[in-house]
mmCIF file of N, CA and C in Angstrom:
data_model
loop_
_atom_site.group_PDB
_atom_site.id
_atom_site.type_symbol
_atom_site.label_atom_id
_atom_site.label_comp_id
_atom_site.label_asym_id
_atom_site.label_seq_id
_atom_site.Cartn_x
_atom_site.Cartn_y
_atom_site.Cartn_z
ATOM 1 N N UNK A 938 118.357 85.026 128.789
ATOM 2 C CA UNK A 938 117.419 86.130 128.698
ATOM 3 C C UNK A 938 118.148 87.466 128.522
ATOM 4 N N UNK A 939 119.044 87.993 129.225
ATOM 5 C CA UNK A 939 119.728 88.720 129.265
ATOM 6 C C UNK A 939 120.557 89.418 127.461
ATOM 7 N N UNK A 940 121.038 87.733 127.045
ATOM 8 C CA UNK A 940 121.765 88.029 125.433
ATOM 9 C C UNK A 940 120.213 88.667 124.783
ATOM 10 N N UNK A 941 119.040 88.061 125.305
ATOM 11 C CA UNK A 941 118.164 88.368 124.138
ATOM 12 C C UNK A 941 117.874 90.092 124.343
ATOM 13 N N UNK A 942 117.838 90.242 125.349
ATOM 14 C CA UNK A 942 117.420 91.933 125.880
ATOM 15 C C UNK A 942 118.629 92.470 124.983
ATOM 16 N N UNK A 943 119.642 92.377 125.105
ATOM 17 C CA UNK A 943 120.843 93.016 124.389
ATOM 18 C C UNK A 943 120.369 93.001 123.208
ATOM 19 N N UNK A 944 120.799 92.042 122.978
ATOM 20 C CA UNK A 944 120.024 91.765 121.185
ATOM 21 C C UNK A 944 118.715 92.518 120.570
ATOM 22 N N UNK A 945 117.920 92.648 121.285
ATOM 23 C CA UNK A 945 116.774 93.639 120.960
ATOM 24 C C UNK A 945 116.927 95.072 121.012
ATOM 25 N N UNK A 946 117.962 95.746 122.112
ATOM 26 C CA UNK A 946 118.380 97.129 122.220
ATOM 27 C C UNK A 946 119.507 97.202 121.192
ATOM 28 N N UNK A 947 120.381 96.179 120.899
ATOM 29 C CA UNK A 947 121.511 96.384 119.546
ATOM 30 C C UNK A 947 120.177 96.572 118.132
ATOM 31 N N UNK A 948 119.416 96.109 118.080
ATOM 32 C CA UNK A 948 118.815 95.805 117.083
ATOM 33 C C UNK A 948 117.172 97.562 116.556
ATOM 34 N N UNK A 949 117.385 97.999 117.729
ATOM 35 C CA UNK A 949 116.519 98.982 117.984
ATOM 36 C C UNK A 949 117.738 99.939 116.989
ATOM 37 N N UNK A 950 118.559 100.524 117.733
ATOM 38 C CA UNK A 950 120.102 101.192 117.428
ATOM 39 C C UNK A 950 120.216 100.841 115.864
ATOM 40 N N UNK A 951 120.730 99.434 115.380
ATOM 41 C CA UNK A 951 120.696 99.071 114.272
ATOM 42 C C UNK A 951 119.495 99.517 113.416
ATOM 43 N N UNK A 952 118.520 99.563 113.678
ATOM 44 C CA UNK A 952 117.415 99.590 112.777
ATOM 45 C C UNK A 952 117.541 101.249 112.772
ATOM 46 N N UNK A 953 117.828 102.335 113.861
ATOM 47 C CA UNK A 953 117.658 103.611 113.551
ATOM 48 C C UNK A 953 118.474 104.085 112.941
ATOM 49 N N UNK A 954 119.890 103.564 112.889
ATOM 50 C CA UNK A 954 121.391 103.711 112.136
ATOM 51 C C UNK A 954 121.199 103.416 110.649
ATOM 52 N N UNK A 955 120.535 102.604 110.296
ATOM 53 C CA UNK A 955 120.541 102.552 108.952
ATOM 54 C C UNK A 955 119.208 103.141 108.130
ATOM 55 N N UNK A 956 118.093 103.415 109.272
ATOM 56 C CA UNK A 956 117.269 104.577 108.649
ATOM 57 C C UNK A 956 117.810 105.840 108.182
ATOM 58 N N UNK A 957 118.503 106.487 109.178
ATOM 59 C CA UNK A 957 119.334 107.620 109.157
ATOM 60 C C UNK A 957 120.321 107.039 108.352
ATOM 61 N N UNK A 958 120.969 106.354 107.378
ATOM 62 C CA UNK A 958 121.669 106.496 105.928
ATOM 63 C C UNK A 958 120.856 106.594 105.433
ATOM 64 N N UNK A 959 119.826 106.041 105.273
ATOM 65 C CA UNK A 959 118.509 106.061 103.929
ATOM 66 C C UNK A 959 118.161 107.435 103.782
ATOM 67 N N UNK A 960 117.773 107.940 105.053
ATOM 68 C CA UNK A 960 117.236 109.462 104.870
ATOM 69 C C UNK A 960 118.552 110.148 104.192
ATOM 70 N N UNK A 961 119.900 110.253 104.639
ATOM 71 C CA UNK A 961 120.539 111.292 104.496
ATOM 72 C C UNK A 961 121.362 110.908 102.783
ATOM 73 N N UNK A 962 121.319 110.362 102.768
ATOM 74 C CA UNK A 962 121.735 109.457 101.104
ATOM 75 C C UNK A 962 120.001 110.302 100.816
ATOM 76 N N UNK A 963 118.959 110.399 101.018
ATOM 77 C CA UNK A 963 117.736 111.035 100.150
ATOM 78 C C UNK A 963 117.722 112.282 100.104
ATOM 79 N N UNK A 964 118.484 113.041 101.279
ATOM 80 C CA UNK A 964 118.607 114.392 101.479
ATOM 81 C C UNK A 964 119.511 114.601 100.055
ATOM 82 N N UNK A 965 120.899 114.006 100.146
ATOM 83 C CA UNK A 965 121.660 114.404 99.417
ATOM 84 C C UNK A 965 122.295 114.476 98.022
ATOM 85 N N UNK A 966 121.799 112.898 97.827
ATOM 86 C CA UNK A 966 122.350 112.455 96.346
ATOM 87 C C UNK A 966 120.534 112.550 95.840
ATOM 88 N N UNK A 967 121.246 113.166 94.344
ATOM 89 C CA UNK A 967 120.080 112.951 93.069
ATOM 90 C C UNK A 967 119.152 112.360 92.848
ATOM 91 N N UNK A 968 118.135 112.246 92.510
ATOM 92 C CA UNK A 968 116.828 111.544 92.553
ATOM 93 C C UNK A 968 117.636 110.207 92.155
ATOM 94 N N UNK A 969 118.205 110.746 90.407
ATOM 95 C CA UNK A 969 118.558 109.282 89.158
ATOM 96 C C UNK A 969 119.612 108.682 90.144
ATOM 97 N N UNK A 970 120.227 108.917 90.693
ATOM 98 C CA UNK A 970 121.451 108.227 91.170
ATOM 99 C C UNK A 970 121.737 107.715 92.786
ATOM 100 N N UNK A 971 120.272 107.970 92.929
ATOM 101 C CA UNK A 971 119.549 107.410 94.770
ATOM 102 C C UNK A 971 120.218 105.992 94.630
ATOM 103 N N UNK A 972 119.573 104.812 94.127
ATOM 104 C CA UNK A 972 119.738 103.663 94.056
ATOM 105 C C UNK A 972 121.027 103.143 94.265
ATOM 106 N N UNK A 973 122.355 103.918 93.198
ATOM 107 C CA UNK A 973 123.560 103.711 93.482
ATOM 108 C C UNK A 973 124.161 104.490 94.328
ATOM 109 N N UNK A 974 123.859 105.718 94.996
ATOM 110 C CA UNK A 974 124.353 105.931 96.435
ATOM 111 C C UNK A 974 123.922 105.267 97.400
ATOM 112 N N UNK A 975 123.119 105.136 97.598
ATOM 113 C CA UNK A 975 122.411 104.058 98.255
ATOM 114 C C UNK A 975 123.108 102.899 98.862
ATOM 115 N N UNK A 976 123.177 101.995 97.445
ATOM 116 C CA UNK A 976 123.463 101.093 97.906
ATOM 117 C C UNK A 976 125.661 100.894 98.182
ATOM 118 N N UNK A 977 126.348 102.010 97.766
ATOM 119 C CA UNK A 977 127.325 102.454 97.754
ATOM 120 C C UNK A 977 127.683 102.854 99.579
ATOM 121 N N UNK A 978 126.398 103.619 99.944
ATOM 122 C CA UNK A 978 126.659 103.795 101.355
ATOM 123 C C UNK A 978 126.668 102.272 102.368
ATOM 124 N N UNK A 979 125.650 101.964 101.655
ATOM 125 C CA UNK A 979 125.297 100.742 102.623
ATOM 126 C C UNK A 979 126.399 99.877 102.776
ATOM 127 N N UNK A 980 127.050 99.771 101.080
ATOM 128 C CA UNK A 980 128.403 98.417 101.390
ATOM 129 C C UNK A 980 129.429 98.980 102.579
ATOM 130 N N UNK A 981 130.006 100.623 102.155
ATOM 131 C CA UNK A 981 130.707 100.796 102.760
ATOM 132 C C UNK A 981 130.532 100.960 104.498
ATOM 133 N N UNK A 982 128.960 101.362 105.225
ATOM 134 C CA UNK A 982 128.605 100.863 106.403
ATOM 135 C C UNK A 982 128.824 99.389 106.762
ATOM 136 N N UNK A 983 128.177 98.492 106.121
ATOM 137 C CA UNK A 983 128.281 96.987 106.628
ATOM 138 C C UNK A 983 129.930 96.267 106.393
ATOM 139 N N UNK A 984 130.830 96.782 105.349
ATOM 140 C CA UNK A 984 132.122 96.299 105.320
ATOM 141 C C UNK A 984 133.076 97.132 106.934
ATOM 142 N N UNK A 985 132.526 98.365 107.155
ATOM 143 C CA UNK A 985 133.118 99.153 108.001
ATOM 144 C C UNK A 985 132.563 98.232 110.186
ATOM 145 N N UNK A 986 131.297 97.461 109.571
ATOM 146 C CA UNK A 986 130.907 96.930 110.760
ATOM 147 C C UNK A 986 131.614 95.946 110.534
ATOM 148 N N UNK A 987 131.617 95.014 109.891
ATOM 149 C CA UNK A 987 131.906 94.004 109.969
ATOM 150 C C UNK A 987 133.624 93.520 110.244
ATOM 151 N N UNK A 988 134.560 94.975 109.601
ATOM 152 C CA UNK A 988 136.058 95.034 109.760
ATOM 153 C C UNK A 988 136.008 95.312 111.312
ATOM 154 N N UNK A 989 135.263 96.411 111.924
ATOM 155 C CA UNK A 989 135.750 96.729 112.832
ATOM 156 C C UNK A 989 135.591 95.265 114.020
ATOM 157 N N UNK A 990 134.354 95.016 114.108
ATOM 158 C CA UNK A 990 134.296 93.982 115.169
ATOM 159 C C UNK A 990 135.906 92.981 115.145
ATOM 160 N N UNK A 991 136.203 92.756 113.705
ATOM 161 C CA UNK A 991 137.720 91.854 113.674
ATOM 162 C C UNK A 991 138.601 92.507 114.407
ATOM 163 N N UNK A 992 138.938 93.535 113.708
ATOM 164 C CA UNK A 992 139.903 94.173 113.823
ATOM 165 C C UNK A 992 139.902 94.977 115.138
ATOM 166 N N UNK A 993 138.381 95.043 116.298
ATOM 167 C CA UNK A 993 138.773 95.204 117.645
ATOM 168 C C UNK A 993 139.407 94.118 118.382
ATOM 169 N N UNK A 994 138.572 92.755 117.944
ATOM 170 C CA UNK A 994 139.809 91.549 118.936
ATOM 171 C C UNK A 994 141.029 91.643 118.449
ATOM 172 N N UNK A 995 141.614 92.153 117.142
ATOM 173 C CA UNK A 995 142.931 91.826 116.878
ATOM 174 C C UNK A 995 143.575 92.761 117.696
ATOM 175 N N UNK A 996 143.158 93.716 117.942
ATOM 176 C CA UNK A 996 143.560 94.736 118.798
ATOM 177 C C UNK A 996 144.177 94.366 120.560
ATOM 178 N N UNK A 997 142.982 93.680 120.450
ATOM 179 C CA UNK A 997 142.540 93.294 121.479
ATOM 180 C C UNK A 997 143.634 92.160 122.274
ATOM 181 N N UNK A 998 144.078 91.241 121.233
ATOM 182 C CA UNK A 998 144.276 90.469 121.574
ATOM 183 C C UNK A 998 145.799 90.563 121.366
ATOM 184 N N UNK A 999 146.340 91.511 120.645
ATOM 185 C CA UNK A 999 147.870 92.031 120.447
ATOM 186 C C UNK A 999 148.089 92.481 121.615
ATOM 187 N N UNK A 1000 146.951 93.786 122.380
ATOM 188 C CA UNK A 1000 147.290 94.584 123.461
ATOM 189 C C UNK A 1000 146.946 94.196 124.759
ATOM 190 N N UNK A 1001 146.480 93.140 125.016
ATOM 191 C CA UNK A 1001 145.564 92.624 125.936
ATOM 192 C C UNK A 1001 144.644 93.331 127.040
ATOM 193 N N UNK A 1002 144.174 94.594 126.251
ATOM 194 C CA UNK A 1002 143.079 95.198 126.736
ATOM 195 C C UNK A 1002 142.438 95.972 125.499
ATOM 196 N N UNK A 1003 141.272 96.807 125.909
ATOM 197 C CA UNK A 1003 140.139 97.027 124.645
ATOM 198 C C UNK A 1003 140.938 98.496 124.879
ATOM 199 N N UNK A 1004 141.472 99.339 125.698
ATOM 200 C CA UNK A 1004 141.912 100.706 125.364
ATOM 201 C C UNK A 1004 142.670 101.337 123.851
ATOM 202 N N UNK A 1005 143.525 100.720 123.209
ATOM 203 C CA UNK A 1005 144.056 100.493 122.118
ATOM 204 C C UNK A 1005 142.794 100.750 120.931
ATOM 205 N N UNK A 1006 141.915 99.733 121.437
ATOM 206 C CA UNK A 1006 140.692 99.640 120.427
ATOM 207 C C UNK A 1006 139.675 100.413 120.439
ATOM 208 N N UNK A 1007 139.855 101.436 121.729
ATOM 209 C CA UNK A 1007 138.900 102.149 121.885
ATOM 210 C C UNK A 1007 139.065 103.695 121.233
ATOM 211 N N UNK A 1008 141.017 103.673 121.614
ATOM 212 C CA UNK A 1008 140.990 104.954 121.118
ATOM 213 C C UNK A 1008 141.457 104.837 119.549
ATOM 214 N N UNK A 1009 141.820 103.658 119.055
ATOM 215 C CA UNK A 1009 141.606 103.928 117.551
ATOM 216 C C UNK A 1009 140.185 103.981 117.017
ATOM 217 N N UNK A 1010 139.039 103.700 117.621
ATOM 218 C CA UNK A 1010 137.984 104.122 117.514
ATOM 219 C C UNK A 1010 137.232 105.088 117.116
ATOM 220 N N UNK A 1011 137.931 106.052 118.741
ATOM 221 C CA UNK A 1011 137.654 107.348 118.892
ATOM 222 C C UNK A 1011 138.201 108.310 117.539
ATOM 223 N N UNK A 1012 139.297 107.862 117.112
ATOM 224 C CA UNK A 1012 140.118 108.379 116.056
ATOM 225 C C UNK A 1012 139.673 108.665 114.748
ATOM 226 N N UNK A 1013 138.933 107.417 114.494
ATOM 227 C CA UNK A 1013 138.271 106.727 113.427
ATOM 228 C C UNK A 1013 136.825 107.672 113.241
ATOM 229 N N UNK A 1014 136.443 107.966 114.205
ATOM 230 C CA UNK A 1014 135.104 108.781 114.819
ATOM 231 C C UNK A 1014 135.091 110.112 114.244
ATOM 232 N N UNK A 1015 136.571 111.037 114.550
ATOM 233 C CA UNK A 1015 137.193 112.063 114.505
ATOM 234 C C UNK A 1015 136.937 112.210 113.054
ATOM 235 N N UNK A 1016 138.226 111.009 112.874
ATOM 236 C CA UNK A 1016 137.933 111.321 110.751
ATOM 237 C C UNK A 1016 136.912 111.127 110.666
ATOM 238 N N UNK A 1017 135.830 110.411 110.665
ATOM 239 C CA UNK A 1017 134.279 110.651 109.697
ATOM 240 C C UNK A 1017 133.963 111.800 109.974
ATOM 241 N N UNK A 1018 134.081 112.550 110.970
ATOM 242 C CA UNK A 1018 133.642 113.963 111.337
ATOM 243 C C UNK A 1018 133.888 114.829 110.440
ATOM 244 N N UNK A 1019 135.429 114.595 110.395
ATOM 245 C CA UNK A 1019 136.024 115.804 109.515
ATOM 246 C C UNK A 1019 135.448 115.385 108.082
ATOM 247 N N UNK A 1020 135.492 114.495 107.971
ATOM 248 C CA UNK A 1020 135.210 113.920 106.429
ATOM 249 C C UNK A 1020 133.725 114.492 105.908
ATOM 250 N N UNK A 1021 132.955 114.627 107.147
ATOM 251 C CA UNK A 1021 131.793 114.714 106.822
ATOM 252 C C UNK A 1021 131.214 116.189 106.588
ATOM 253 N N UNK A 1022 132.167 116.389 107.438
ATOM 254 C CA UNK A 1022 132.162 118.184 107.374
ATOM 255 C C UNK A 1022 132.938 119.051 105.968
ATOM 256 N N UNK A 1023 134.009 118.131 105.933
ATOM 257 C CA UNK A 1023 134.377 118.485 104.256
ATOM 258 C C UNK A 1023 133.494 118.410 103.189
ATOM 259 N N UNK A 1024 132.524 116.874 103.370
ATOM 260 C CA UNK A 1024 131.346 117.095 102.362
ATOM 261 C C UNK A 1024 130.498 117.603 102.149
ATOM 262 N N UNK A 1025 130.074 118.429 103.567
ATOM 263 C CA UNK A 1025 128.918 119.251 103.808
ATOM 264 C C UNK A 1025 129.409 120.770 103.183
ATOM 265 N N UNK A 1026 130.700 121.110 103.375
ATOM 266 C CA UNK A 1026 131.084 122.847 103.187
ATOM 267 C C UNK A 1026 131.265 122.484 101.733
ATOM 268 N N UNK A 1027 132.093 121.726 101.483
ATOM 269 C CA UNK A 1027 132.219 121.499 99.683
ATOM 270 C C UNK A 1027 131.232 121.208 98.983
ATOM 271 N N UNK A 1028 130.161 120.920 99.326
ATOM 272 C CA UNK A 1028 128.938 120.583 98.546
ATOM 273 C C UNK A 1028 127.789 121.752 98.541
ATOM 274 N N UNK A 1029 128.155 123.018 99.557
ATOM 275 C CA UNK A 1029 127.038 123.759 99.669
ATOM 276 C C UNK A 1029 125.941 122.811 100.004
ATOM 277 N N UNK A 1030 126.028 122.368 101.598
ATOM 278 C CA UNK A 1030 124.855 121.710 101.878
ATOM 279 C C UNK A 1030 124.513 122.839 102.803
ATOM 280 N N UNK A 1031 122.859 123.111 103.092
ATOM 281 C CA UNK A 1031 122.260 123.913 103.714
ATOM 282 C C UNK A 1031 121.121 123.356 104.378
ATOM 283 N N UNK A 1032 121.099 123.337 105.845
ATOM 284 C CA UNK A 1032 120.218 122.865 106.856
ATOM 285 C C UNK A 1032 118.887 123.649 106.493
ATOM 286 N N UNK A 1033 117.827 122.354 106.114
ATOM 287 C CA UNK A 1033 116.652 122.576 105.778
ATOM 288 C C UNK A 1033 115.449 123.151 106.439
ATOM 289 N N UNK A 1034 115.324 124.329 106.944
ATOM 290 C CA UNK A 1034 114.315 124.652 108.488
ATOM 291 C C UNK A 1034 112.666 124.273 107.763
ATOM 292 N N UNK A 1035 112.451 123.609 108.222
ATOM 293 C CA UNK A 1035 111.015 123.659 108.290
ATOM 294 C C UNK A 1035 110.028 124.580 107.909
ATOM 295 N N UNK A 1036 109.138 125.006 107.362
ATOM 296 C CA UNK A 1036 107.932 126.208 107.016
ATOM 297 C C UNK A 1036 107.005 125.546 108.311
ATOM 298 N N UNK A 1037 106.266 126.755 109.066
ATOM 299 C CA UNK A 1037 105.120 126.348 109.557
ATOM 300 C C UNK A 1037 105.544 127.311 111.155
ATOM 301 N N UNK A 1038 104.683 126.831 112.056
ATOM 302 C CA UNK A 1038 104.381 128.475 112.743
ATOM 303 C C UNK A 1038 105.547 127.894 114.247
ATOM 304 N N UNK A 1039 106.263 127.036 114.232
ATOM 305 C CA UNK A 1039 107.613 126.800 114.965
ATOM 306 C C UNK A 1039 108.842 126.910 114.484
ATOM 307 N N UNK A 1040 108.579 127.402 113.071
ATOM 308 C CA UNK A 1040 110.004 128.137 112.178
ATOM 309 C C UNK A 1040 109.904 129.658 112.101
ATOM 310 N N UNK A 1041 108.627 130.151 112.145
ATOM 311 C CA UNK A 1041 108.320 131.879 111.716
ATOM 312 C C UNK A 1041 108.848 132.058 112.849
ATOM 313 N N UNK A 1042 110.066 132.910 113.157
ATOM 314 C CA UNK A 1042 109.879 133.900 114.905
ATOM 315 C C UNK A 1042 109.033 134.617 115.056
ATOM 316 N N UNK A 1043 107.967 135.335 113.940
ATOM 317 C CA UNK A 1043 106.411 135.781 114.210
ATOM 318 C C UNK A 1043 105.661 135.386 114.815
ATOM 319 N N UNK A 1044 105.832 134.126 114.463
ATOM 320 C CA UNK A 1044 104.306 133.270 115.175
ATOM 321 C C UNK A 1044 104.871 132.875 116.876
ATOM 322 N N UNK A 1045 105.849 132.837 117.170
ATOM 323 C CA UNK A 1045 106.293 132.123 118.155
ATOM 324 C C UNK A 1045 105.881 133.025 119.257
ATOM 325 N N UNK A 1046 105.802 134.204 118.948
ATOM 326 C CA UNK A 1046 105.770 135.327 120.385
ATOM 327 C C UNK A 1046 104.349 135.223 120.782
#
């Protein structure tokens, strides 16, 4: 009972993780060229899940604890950050505020 509860909260996570590529691949790439970012993000998410789970037991099992695996992790975390932040300033991306009377500071007072 227990694997299945896990399995349903991994699977909640999973299902919001790959909404949030769909949306942000729609935010960003071109109407014509959705399909192949798209599906460009997706390989490189599911090849990036599927390496890491290996490549934490190999870790794992070289160092005989998960710390090794945790902080090349953390590392790994770091670079998408930066990476992501390079694509955001180099691309002139601009955070989209909303229209409507919780964006006006007029209406709010």
């Amino acid at each position: 009972m227990s694997l299945l509860s896990l399995s349903a909260v991994f699977g909640f996570g999973f299902a919001g993780n790959m909404t949030c590529l769909i949306l942000c691949v729609r935010q960003f790439a071109p109407a014509e060229r959705f399909g192949q970012s798209l599906g460009t993000v997706m390989l490189i998410a599911w090849v990036g899940m599927g390496v890491a789970g290996y490549f934490g037991g190999f870790v794992y099992d070289s160092f005989g604890s998960y710390g090794p695996a945790f902080l090349m992790a953390s590392v790994a975390g770091a670079a998408n950050l930066v990476v992501l932040g390079g694509l955001a300033v180099s691309s002139g991306a601009r955070v989209q505020v909303p229209r409507g009377r919780l964006a006006d500071p007029a209406m709010s007072r």
